[in-house]
Short mmCIF file of C-alpha atoms and ligand atoms in Angstrom, two decimals:
data_model
loop_
_atom_site.label_atom_id
_atom_site.label_comp_id
_atom_site.label_asym_id
_atom_site.label_seq_id
_atom_site.Cartn_x
_atom_site.Cartn_y
_atom_site.Cartn_z
CA MET I 63 157.70 147.88 180.58
CA ALA I 64 158.63 145.86 177.51
CA GLU I 65 157.85 146.00 173.83
CA VAL I 66 157.53 143.58 170.95
CA HIS I 67 157.89 145.30 167.59
CA PHE I 68 156.57 143.37 164.62
CA LEU I 69 158.84 144.67 161.87
CA GLY I 70 157.68 142.01 159.45
CA THR I 71 154.51 139.94 159.34
CA GLY I 72 154.61 138.22 155.96
CA ASN I 73 155.06 134.63 154.89
CA ALA I 74 157.84 133.22 152.67
CA PHE I 75 156.27 134.68 149.51
CA SER I 76 156.68 138.36 150.47
CA PRO I 77 153.03 139.35 150.00
CA PRO I 78 152.47 143.04 149.11
CA GLY I 79 152.81 145.33 152.13
CA ARG I 80 154.56 142.78 154.28
CA MET I 81 158.16 141.82 154.91
CA HIS I 82 159.12 138.37 156.20
CA ALA I 83 157.92 137.60 159.72
CA LEU I 84 160.17 138.46 162.64
CA ALA I 85 159.68 139.90 166.11
CA LEU I 86 162.00 142.39 167.81
CA ILE I 87 161.78 142.50 171.60
CA ASP I 88 163.07 145.53 173.55
CA SER I 89 165.33 146.40 170.58
CA LYS I 90 167.67 143.61 171.71
CA ILE I 91 166.09 140.23 171.11
CA LEU I 92 165.28 139.08 167.62
CA ILE I 93 163.08 136.10 166.89
CA ASP I 94 164.25 134.82 163.50
CA CYS I 95 166.52 136.41 160.93
CA PRO I 96 164.83 136.62 157.51
CA PRO I 97 166.60 137.77 154.32
CA THR I 98 165.05 141.23 154.74
CA VAL I 99 166.25 141.64 158.33
CA ILE I 100 168.47 144.66 157.67
CA PRO I 101 165.87 146.88 155.95
CA GLN I 102 163.41 145.80 158.63
CA LEU I 103 165.71 146.80 161.51
CA ILE I 104 166.61 150.11 159.87
CA ARG I 105 162.92 150.86 159.26
CA GLY I 106 162.34 150.16 162.95
CA ASN I 107 165.14 152.56 164.01
CA CYS I 108 167.20 149.68 165.38
CA LEU I 109 170.86 149.18 164.52
CA PRO I 110 172.06 145.65 163.68
CA SER I 111 174.79 146.10 166.31
CA GLU I 112 172.16 146.58 169.05
CA ILE I 113 170.90 143.00 168.78
CA LYS I 114 172.13 140.90 171.72
CA HIS I 115 170.08 137.74 171.24
CA LEU I 116 168.84 135.89 168.19
CA LEU I 117 166.29 133.13 168.78
CA ILE I 118 166.00 130.79 165.80
CA THR I 119 162.77 128.85 165.26
CA HIS I 120 163.80 126.61 162.32
CA TRP I 121 166.05 126.44 159.27
CA HIS I 122 163.64 127.62 156.54
CA ALA I 123 165.21 130.41 154.47
CA ASP I 124 162.60 133.06 155.32
CA HIS I 125 163.63 132.60 158.98
CA THR I 126 167.44 132.37 158.68
CA PHE I 127 168.89 133.70 155.42
CA GLY I 128 169.40 137.19 156.83
CA LEU I 129 172.21 136.05 159.12
CA PRO I 130 175.10 136.78 156.69
CA PHE I 131 173.75 140.33 156.23
CA LEU I 132 173.35 140.80 159.99
CA MET I 133 176.92 139.64 160.65
CA LEU I 134 178.38 141.75 157.83
CA ASN I 135 176.61 144.84 159.19
CA ARG I 136 177.84 144.15 162.71
CA LYS I 137 181.39 143.65 161.46
CA TRP I 138 181.66 146.91 159.52
CA MET I 139 179.22 149.00 161.53
CA PRO I 140 179.81 147.92 165.13
CA ALA I 141 178.18 149.69 168.05
CA GLU I 142 180.09 152.78 169.18
CA ASP I 143 179.91 151.69 172.80
CA SER I 144 180.44 148.03 171.92
CA ASP I 145 180.85 146.06 175.12
CA GLY I 146 182.23 143.12 173.18
CA LEU I 147 179.55 140.75 174.43
CA GLY I 148 178.70 139.58 170.94
CA LEU I 149 175.51 138.14 169.56
CA GLU I 150 174.07 135.19 171.45
CA ILE I 151 172.38 132.86 168.96
CA HIS I 152 169.98 130.42 170.61
CA LEU I 153 169.43 127.30 168.53
CA GLU I 154 169.58 123.53 168.30
CA GLU I 155 173.12 122.17 168.12
CA ASN I 156 172.91 121.15 164.44
CA GLY I 157 172.29 124.75 163.55
CA ILE I 158 175.82 125.82 164.45
CA GLU I 159 177.16 124.15 161.31
CA ILE I 160 174.16 125.12 159.17
CA LEU I 161 174.32 128.82 160.06
CA SER I 162 178.13 128.94 159.95
CA ASN I 163 178.04 127.53 156.42
CA LEU I 164 175.34 130.02 155.49
CA CYS I 165 177.60 132.92 156.53
CA LYS I 166 180.61 131.40 154.72
CA THR I 167 178.50 130.90 151.57
CA GLY I 168 177.11 134.43 151.69
CA TYR I 169 180.39 136.25 152.31
CA PRO I 170 183.24 133.79 151.71
CA GLY I 171 186.45 134.85 153.45
CA SER I 172 184.79 137.81 155.18
CA LEU I 173 182.90 136.45 158.17
CA GLU I 174 185.27 133.84 159.62
CA ASP I 175 186.39 136.28 162.33
CA SER I 176 182.78 137.27 163.10
CA LEU I 177 181.83 133.60 163.48
CA LYS I 178 184.62 133.23 166.01
CA ASN I 179 184.47 136.53 167.85
CA ASP I 180 181.00 138.05 167.46
CA ILE I 181 178.77 134.98 167.86
CA ILE I 182 178.18 133.07 171.08
CA TRP I 183 176.32 129.86 170.23
CA LYS I 184 173.76 128.90 172.91
CA ILE I 185 172.18 125.46 172.77
CA ASP I 186 170.52 125.44 176.22
CA LYS I 187 166.79 124.87 175.95
CA ARG I 188 166.15 127.17 178.90
CA SER I 189 168.07 130.24 179.85
CA ARG I 190 167.96 133.73 181.18
CA LEU I 191 168.69 136.12 178.32
CA THR I 192 171.66 138.15 179.56
CA ASP I 193 171.23 141.92 179.73
CA THR I 194 167.45 141.64 179.36
CA GLU I 195 164.37 141.16 181.54
CA TRP I 196 163.48 137.89 179.84
CA GLU I 197 163.86 134.15 180.32
CA MET I 198 163.27 131.70 177.52
CA GLU I 199 162.35 128.08 177.02
CA ARG I 200 162.67 126.45 173.59
CA PHE I 201 160.38 123.53 172.75
CA SER I 202 159.72 121.31 169.71
CA VAL I 203 156.80 122.03 167.41
CA PHE I 204 155.21 120.28 164.43
CA HIS I 205 156.62 121.46 161.09
CA THR I 206 158.75 119.99 158.29
CA PRO I 207 160.98 117.75 160.46
CA GLU I 208 164.17 118.48 158.48
CA THR I 209 163.93 122.10 159.66
CA GLU I 210 164.15 121.12 163.37
CA PRO I 211 161.19 123.36 164.24
CA HIS I 212 160.86 125.01 167.66
CA GLY I 213 158.80 127.56 169.51
CA TYR I 214 159.70 129.77 172.47
CA MET I 215 158.06 130.59 175.77
CA LEU I 216 159.36 133.95 176.92
CA THR I 217 158.76 135.05 180.49
CA HIS I 218 159.27 138.69 181.48
CA SER I 219 160.39 139.70 184.96
CA SER I 220 156.89 141.17 185.50
CA GLY I 221 155.42 137.69 185.08
CA PHE I 222 154.05 138.40 181.58
CA ARG I 223 154.36 135.37 179.33
CA LEU I 224 154.70 135.44 175.56
CA LEU I 225 154.36 132.22 173.63
CA HIS I 226 155.88 132.21 170.13
CA CYS I 227 154.63 129.06 168.41
CA GLY I 228 157.27 129.13 165.65
CA ASP I 229 156.22 127.81 162.26
CA SER I 230 154.00 124.88 163.19
CA GLY I 231 150.78 123.00 162.77
CA PRO I 232 148.58 122.42 165.82
CA CYS I 233 150.42 120.29 168.39
CA GLU I 234 150.39 119.27 172.03
CA GLU I 235 153.55 121.25 172.83
CA ILE I 236 151.69 124.45 171.92
CA ASN I 237 148.44 123.38 173.61
CA SER I 238 150.20 122.55 176.86
CA ARG I 239 151.67 126.08 177.07
CA ALA I 240 148.96 128.26 175.50
CA GLY I 241 146.81 128.47 178.63
CA ASP I 242 149.77 129.73 180.68
CA SER I 243 150.60 132.57 178.31
CA ASP I 244 149.17 136.10 178.22
CA VAL I 245 149.80 136.54 174.51
CA LEU I 246 150.46 133.91 171.87
CA ILE I 247 152.02 134.51 168.45
CA VAL I 248 151.02 131.96 165.85
CA GLU I 249 152.29 131.73 162.28
CA MET I 250 149.50 131.18 159.76
CA GLY I 251 151.21 129.12 157.08
CA VAL I 252 148.47 128.20 154.62
CA PRO I 253 144.83 128.94 153.72
CA ASP I 254 142.12 126.42 154.60
CA TYR I 255 142.14 124.81 151.13
CA VAL I 256 145.79 123.73 151.49
CA ASP I 257 146.00 120.47 153.38
CA SER I 258 149.15 120.59 155.51
CA PRO I 259 149.52 119.31 159.06
CA TYR I 260 152.74 121.31 159.38
CA HIS I 261 151.01 124.71 159.35
CA HIS I 262 148.20 126.51 161.13
CA ASN I 263 145.47 127.50 158.67
CA PRO I 264 142.77 130.10 159.50
CA SER I 265 140.42 127.42 160.93
CA ASP I 266 143.20 126.11 163.18
CA VAL I 267 143.86 129.65 164.42
CA GLU I 268 140.15 130.07 165.25
CA LYS I 269 140.14 126.75 167.13
CA LEU I 270 143.24 127.73 169.09
CA SER I 271 141.71 131.06 170.12
CA LYS I 272 138.42 129.40 171.19
CA LYS I 273 140.25 126.78 173.21
CA PHE I 274 142.25 129.41 175.12
CA PRO I 275 139.91 132.41 175.47
CA GLU I 276 142.07 134.05 178.15
CA THR I 277 145.09 134.16 175.84
CA LYS I 278 145.33 136.90 173.21
CA VAL I 279 146.14 135.41 169.81
CA LEU I 280 148.32 137.43 167.43
CA VAL I 281 148.67 136.05 163.91
CA THR I 282 151.80 136.57 161.85
CA HIS I 283 153.44 135.01 158.73
CA ASN I 284 150.37 136.44 157.02
CA PHE I 285 149.05 136.57 153.47
CA SER I 286 148.35 139.47 151.15
CA ASN I 287 145.99 142.18 152.36
CA ASN I 288 146.21 144.33 149.26
CA GLU I 289 143.13 144.06 147.08
CA ASN I 290 144.65 146.08 144.24
CA PHE I 291 147.77 143.99 143.77
CA ARG I 292 147.15 140.28 144.08
CA HIS I 293 150.12 138.09 144.92
CA GLY I 294 149.80 134.87 146.86
CA PHE I 295 147.11 133.79 149.29
CA VAL I 296 144.49 136.36 150.28
CA SER I 297 144.12 137.26 153.99
CA PRO I 298 141.08 135.63 155.61
CA THR I 299 138.62 137.39 157.90
CA LEU I 300 139.18 136.11 161.43
CA SER I 301 137.11 136.64 164.60
CA SER I 302 137.46 140.15 166.01
CA ASN I 303 139.27 138.98 169.16
CA ILE I 304 142.10 137.58 167.01
CA HIS I 305 144.63 140.17 165.89
CA GLN I 306 146.13 139.71 162.43
CA LEU I 307 149.38 141.61 162.72
CA ALA I 308 150.54 144.21 160.20
CA ASP I 309 154.13 145.39 159.69
CA GLY I 310 154.97 148.03 162.30
CA ASP I 311 152.49 146.85 164.97
CA ARG I 312 153.76 146.94 168.54
CA LEU I 313 152.78 145.02 171.64
CA ILE I 314 153.39 147.22 174.67
CA ILE I 315 153.74 145.18 177.85
CA LYS I 316 153.11 146.86 181.20
CA GLY I 317 152.93 143.76 183.37
CA LYS I 318 151.22 140.41 183.86
CA ASN I 319 147.88 140.53 181.99
CA ASP I 320 148.51 144.18 181.23
CA TYR I 321 149.33 145.07 177.66
CA ILE I 322 148.08 147.05 174.68
CA MET I 323 148.52 146.81 170.93
CA LYS I 324 149.75 149.91 169.14
CA LYS I 325 149.89 150.68 165.41
ZN1 ZN P 240 158.17 130.75 157.11
ZN1 ZN P 241 158.72 127.10 157.91
#
């Protein structure tokens, strides 16, 4: 049994009712580290010190700027039964300097020891995630190139496969893996009227779901769904087999091709 908890499902603009997109797997693996990561973890009854793995998709601020807060929390509120394993951050090599500088900028003079002792930088594109039931593969996707965008294929010991497309437009790297995955998480970056090859828009999401009917499509990085308080893009209506995630949704995984969504 495994669980993916969607503690945030919003885009960079913080639409009403949504925090920045992230996914928390088995209370140990975090995909992305947005600025609101701490209130999101606390709301999900997860302590910052419990996170063992952080998988970074790309350098955009809504996916990374929470790292100084995460490290500060871990430093001053460490786990009581801390095994000293530290936080394994999985990323492209360039990111070591980028994220180190981010921590030093956020809390100058305070996180140097955490950078040395609490972070284990992992640049392997494939690895078994220690202390978990998961293996991961990181692959390139199609987004603003300066952000070094990547997605992740996560394979559970039960055989269940979860494809996280990262922040990306349609691309072959996603297509070549979508058919092999049970569930696919796609970030919907822009509405149809915004012309951007670097993002999936609602029509792209529909096409992806039609092309891979056996794969359940979950949509995150969503727009506003509050009709009373308009801010940013308005959520589209998508086909009923596509699930537009809301903050707090959970994917409960029982095995290969065996899962349910829970509010
Ligand atoms: Zn984003
Ligand atoms: Zn992005």
